[in-house]
Amino acid sequence: MDERLIAENLGRSGSHLLFAGQDVPALAVQYGTPLYLMDEDCIRARCRTYRSAVEAFARPGRILYASKAAAFLQMFRIAAEEGLSADVVSAGELYTAYKAGFPMENVWFHSSNKTDEDIAFAMEHGVGLFIVDNFEELEAIERIASERGTRQRILLRLTPGIDPHTFDAVATGKVDSKFGFGMETGAADQAVRRALAAPHLLLGGFHCHVGSQVFDSDVFLRSASILFAFMAKVRSQYGYTADQLDLGGGYGVRYLAGDPIPDYAASIREIGAHIDALCQGFDYPAPEISLEPGRSIVGDAGLTVYTVGMVKRIPNVRNYVSVDGGMTDNIRYALYGAPYTVLPANRMDEASEMLCTVVGRCCESGDVIQPDVMLPDSTCRGDRIAVCTTGAYHYSMASNYNRLPRPPIVMLRGGTSYVAVRRESLDDLLQCDQ
Ligand SMILES: *Cc1c(COP(=O)(O)O)cnc(C)c1O
């Protein structure tokens, strides 16, 4: 067993890496590099796992694909076909969903700073609901709904004060957070009062999102407990019973062989049982529970393929292997030191004995894909390098720094492949220049 093959959709044939059963170096020849590959069968299987897990709840739940993980037309089409709803955080994501023909009543609008234009645009396009983050937004939605003569459904985003024991940079449920109404500060209570008093708002219930790259169900169970206690208090004080409870996203995926193998279905079953117990304990009618996975829908469905341009050996210091992409298609190591499994896609049969740092082609010393990687000593210009688990927060965080065109997204499905997002051309880079 080759422990570098960290996901079921990775394999090996002779010296070549396989992804979703297909030859990675051959795909690199066919489509060019840098190249984002996405395993559509894996994405669909993950969607089904999630959906069937929440459909088994006492009151069937809802899965929203957190589209910020990877937002492009075909991804919204796949999510819609698999019966998922979708989270968006901007007019751009919402417009992409709309253009993909996504049922807009199943699109929910997040973000900690929605402009008046965003709010009006989303209402015009029939957004399902807004997850309200702050008082300014509460007032803006009330005002815009009033101007439009409608009543807008909302959830309130609460901050339960839980540290999910992950990276600080992606821990959003703590008290010190730009997101949501603090529960300990009294802001949450005040938001409920204002929402209930607003004639053009319809309060559906509550939302919280505690963090990201979470492997432990405990985080979700604890936030559900805290939110139920709050909901019970709100019911006794204001006579308001919530119909919806959204526990956010955050399930982890494997970046390294040492990461746990997640069992999403088992964890969601635990959440379901816990919700049942809370409903009984508080004598509370079961709300519709929703979850918002992003990373765990697309993360390990993605693989990035590069071509090596140079190998620089600085004796007693470091070896650099430079690839034809970089922080423009993968900013995550530069941003928060994210770990990756890096594979020699055309030298899988050779021993990996060269300790090196894999860097990109951008004019930034911080343009590092991954330090301290082991690759074959024979690695040279023209070789293909694959970086695993790049389906989430790679394409969606990509930039044109140094005027590098963004790579295409090629979907792999049932042994075939097709382009879902074409490679940017040099002329695409000039499109907005006057
Ligand atoms: C980012 C985010 C998600 C998705 O998180 P993942 O870790 O990708 O599952 C879900 N909900 C909210 C509010 C988010 O900000």
Short mmCIF file of C-alpha atoms in Angstrom, two decimals, residues 28 91 144 165:
data_model
loop_
_atom_site.label_atom_id
_atom_site.label_comp_id
_atom_site.label_asym_id
_atom_site.label_seq_id
_atom_site.Cartn_x
_atom_site.Cartn_y
_atom_site.Cartn_z
CA ALA A 28 -1.55 17.01 -18.79
CA ALA A 91 -23.69 38.96 -6.10
CA ILE A 144 -35.22 47.33 0.96
CA HIS A 165 -9.52 23.44 17.68
#
